[in-house]
PDB file of C-alpha atoms in Angstrom:
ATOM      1  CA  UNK A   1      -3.949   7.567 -26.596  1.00 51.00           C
ATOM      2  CA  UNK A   2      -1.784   6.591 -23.571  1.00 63.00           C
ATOM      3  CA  UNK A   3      -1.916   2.305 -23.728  1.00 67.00           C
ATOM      4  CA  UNK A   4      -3.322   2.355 -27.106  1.00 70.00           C
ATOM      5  CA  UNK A   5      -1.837   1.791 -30.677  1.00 76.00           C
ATOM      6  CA  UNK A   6      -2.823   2.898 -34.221  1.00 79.00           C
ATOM      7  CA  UNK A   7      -1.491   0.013 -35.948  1.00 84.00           C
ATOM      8  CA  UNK A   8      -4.294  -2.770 -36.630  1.00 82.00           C
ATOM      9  CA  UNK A   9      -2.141  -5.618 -35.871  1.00 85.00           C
ATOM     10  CA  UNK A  10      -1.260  -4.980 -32.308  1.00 79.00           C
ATOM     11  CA  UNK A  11      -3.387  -6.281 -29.211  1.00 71.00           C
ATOM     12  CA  UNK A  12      -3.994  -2.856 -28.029  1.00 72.00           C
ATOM     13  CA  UNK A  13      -5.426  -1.321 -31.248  1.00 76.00           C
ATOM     14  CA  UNK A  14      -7.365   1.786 -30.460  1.00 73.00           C
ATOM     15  CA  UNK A  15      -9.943   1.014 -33.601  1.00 78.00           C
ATOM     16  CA  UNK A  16     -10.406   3.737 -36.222  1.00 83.00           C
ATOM     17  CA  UNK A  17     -11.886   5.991 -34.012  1.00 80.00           C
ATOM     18  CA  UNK A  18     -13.868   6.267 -30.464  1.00 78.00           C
ATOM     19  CA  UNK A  19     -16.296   3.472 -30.744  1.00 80.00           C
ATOM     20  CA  UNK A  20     -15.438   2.362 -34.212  1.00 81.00           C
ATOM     21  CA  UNK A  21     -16.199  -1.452 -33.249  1.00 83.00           C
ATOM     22  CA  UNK A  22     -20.116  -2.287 -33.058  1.00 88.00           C
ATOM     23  CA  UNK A  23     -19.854  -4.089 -29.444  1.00 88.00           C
ATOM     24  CA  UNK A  24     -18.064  -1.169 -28.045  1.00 86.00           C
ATOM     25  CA  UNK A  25     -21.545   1.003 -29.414  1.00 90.00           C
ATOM     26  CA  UNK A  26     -23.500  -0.814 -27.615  1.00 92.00           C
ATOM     27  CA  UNK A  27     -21.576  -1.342 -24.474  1.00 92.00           C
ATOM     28  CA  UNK A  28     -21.899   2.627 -24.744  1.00 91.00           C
ATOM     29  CA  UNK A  29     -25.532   2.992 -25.071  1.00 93.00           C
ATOM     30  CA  UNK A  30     -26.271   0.077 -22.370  1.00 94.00           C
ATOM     31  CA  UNK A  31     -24.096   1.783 -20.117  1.00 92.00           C
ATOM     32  CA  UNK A  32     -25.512   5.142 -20.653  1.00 90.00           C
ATOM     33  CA  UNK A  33     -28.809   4.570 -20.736  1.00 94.00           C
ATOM     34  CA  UNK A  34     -28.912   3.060 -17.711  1.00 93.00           C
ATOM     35  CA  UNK A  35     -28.182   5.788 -15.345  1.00 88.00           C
ATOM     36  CA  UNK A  36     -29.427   3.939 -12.273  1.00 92.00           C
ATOM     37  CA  UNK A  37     -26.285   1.398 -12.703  1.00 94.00           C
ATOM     38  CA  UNK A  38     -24.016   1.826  -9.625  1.00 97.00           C
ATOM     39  CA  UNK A  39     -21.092  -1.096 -10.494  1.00 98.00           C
ATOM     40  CA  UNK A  40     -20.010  -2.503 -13.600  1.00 98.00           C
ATOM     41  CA  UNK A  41     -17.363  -5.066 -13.628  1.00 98.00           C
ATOM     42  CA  UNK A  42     -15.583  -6.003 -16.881  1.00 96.00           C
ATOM     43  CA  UNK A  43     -14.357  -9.676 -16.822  1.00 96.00           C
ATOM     44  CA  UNK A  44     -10.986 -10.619 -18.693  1.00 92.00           C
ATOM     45  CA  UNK A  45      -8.648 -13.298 -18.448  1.00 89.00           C
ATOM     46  CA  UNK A  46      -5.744 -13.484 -17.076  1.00 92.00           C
ATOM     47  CA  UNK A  47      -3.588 -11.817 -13.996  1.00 95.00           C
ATOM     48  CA  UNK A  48      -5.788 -11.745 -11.126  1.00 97.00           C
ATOM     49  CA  UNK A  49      -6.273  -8.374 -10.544  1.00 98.00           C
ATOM     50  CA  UNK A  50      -9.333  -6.164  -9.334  1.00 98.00           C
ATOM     51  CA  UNK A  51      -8.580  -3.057 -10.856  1.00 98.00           C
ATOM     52  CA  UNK A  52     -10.411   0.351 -11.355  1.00 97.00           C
ATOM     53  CA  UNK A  53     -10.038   3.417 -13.103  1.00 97.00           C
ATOM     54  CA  UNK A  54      -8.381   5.474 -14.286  1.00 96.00           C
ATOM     55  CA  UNK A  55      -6.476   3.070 -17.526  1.00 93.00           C
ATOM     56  CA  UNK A  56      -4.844   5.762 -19.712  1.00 91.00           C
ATOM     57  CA  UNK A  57      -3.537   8.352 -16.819  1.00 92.00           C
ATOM     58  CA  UNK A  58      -2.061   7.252 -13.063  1.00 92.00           C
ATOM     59  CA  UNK A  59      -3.985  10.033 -11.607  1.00 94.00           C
ATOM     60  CA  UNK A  60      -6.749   8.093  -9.243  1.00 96.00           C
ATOM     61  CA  UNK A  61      -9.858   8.901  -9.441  1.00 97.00           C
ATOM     62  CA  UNK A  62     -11.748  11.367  -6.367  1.00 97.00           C
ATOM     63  CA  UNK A  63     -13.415   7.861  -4.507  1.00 97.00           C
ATOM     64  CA  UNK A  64     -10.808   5.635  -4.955  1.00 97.00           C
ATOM     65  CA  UNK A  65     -10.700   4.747  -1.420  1.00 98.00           C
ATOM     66  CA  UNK A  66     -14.098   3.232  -2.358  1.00 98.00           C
ATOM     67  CA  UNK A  67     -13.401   1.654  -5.237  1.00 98.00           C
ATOM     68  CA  UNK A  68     -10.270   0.034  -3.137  1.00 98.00           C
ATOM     69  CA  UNK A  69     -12.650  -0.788  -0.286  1.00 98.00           C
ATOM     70  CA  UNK A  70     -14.931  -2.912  -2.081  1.00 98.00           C
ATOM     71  CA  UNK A  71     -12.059  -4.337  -4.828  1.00 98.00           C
ATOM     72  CA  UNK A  72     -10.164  -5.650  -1.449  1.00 98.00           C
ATOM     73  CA  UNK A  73     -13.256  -7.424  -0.002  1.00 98.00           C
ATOM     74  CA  UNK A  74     -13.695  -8.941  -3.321  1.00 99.00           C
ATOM     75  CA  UNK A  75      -9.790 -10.235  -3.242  1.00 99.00           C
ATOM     76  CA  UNK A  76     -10.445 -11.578   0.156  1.00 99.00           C
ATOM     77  CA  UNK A  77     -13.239 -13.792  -0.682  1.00 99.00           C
ATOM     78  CA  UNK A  78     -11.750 -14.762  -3.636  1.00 98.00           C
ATOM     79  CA  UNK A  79      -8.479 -15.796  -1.549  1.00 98.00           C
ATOM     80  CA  UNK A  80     -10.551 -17.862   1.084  1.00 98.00           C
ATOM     81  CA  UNK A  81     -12.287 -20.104  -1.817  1.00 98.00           C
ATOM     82  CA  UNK A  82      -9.132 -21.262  -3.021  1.00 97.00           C
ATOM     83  CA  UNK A  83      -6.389 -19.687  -1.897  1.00 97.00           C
ATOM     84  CA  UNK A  84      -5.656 -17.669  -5.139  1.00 97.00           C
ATOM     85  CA  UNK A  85      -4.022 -13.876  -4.303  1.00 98.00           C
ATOM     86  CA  UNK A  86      -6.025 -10.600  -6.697  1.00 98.00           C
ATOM     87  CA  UNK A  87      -4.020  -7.339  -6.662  1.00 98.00           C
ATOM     88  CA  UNK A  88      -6.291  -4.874  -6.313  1.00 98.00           C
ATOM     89  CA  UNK A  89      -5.732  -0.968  -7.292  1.00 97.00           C
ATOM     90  CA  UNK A  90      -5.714   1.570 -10.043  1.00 97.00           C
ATOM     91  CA  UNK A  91      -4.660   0.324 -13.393  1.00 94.00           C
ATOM     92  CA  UNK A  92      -1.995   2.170 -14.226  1.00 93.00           C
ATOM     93  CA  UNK A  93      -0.267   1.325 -10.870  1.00 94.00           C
ATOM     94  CA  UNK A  94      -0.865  -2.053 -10.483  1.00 93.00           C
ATOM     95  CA  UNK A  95      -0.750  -3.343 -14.476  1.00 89.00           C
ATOM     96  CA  UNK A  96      -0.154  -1.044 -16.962  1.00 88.00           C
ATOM     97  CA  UNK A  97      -1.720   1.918 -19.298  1.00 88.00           C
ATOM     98  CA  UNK A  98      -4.656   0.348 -21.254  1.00 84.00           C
ATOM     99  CA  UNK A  99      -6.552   3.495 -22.988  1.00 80.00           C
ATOM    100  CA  UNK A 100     -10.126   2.959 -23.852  1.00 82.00           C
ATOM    101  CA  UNK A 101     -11.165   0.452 -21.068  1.00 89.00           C
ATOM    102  CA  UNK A 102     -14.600   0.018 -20.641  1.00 92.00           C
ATOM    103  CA  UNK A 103     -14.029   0.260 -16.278  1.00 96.00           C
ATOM    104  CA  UNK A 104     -12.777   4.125 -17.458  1.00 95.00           C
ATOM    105  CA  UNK A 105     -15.513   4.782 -20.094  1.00 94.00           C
ATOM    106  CA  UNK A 106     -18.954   3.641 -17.090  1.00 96.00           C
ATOM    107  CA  UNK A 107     -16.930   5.724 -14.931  1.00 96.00           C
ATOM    108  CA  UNK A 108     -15.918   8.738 -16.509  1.00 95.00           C
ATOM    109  CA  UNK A 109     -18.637   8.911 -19.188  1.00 93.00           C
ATOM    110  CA  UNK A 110     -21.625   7.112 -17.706  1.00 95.00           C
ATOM    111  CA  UNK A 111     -21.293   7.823 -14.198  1.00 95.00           C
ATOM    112  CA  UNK A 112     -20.973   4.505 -12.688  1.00 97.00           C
ATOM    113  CA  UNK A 113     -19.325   4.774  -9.401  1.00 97.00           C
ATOM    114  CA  UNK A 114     -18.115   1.240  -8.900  1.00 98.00           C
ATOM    115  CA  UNK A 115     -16.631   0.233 -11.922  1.00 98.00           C
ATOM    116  CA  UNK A 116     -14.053  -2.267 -12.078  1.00 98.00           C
ATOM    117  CA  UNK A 117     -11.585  -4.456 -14.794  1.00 97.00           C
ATOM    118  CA  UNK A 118     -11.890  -8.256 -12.854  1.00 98.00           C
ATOM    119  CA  UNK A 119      -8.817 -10.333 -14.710  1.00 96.00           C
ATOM    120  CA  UNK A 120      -9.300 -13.722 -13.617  1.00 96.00           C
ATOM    121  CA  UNK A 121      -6.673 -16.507 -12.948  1.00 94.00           C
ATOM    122  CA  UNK A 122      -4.068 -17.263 -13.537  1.00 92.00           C
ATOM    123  CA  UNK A 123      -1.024 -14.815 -13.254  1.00 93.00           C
ATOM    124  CA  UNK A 124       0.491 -15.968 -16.580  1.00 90.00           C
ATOM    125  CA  UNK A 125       1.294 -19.515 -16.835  1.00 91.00           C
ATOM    126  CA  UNK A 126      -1.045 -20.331 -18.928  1.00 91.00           C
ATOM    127  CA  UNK A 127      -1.826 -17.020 -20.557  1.00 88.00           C
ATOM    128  CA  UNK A 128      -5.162 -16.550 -22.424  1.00 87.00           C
ATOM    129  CA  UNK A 129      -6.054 -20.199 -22.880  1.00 89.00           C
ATOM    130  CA  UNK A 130      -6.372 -21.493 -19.350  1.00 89.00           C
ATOM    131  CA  UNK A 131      -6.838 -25.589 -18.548  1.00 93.00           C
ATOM    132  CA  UNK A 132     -10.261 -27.229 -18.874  1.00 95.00           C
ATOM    133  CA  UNK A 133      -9.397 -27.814 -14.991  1.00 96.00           C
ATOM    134  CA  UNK A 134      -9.036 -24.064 -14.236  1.00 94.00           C
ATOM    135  CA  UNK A 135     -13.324 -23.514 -15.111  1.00 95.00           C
ATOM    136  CA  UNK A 136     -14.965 -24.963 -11.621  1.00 97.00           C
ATOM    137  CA  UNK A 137     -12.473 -23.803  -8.997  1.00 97.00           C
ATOM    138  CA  UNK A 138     -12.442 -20.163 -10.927  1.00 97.00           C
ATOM    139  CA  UNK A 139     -16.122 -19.772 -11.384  1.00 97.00           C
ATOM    140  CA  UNK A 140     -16.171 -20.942  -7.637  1.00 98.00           C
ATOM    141  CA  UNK A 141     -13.772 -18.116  -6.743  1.00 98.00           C
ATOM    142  CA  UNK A 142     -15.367 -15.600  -9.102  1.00 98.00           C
ATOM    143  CA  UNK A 143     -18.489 -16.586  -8.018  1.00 98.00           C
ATOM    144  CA  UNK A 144     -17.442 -15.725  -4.129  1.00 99.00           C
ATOM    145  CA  UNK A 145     -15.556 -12.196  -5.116  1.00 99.00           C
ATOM    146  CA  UNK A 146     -18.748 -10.894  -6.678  1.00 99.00           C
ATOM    147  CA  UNK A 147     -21.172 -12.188  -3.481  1.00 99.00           C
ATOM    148  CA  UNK A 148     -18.486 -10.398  -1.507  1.00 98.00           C
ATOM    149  CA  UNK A 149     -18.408  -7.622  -3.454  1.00 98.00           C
ATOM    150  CA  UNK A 150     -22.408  -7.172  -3.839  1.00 98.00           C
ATOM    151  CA  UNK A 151     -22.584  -7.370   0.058  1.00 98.00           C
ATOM    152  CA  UNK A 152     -20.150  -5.156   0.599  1.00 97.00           C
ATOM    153  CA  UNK A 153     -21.559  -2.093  -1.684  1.00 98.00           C
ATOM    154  CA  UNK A 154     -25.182  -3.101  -0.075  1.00 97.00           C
ATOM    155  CA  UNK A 155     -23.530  -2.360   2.670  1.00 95.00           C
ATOM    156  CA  UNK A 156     -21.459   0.333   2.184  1.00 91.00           C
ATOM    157  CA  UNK A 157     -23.829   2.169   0.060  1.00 91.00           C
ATOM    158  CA  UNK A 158     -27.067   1.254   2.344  1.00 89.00           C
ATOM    159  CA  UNK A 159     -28.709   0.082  -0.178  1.00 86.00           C
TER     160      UNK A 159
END
């Protein structure tokens, strides 16, 4: 349970057990019962980070040179919309251990190759609750990472 806690009360409560919580059940049974899905990016507030697998364990995954690939041509659009700077890596190495991420579970249980934890803006200033002003200029940016991103794999994956 590496990045997860027992006790209720904390942020990073693991639940009761492995899918305990009714949205995570049917995150898992969307996920794998679509076994044509080749990305899946989870989209949290706040850090600005593109980060991928693996959450509970800092050993990378086999592709992660792909995974990196794509994340950084996300991060670059992102940076030309409005100037804004996404670290893009593993999780463990780049944030910290989070067990029971849905970016580990598409991956690891589902098979989804491109699967991805986007934390939007901003790195911390304003924490979870972000200014009314903050919505346009971070769909905007948002908006560009995932057109970047979409070409990219279309690309990369000849699609």
């Amino acid at each position: 349970d590496n990045g997860g806690s027992r006790n209720p009360c904390e942020e990073v409560h693991a639940g009761t057990h492995a899918t305990s919580e009714i949205e995570t059940k049917h995150l898992q049974n969307f996920l794998c019962s679509h076994s044509n899905l080749i990305a899946y990016l989870n989209v949290h507030t706040y850090g600005q980070y593109w980060i991928y697998p693996w959450g509970y364990t800092p050993i990378l995954p086999t592709d992660y040179r792909d995974l990196d690939h794509l994340g950084r041509s996300a991060a670059t659009a992102i940076r030309h919309t409005h100037g804004r700077t996404f670290t893009v890596g593993e999780d463990t190495r780049v944030l910290y251990a989070a067990a029971g991420g849905a970016d580990d579970y598409a991956k690891g249980a589902c098979g989804v190759k491109y699967s991805y934890t986007v934390e939007l803006r901003d790195t911390g200033l304003h924490g979870f609750v972000a200014p009314t002003s903050y919505i346009i200029p971070a769909g905007e940016e948002t908006f560009a990472g995932f057109k970047a991103f979409a070409t990219e794999l279309v690309h990369y994956e000849h699609l």
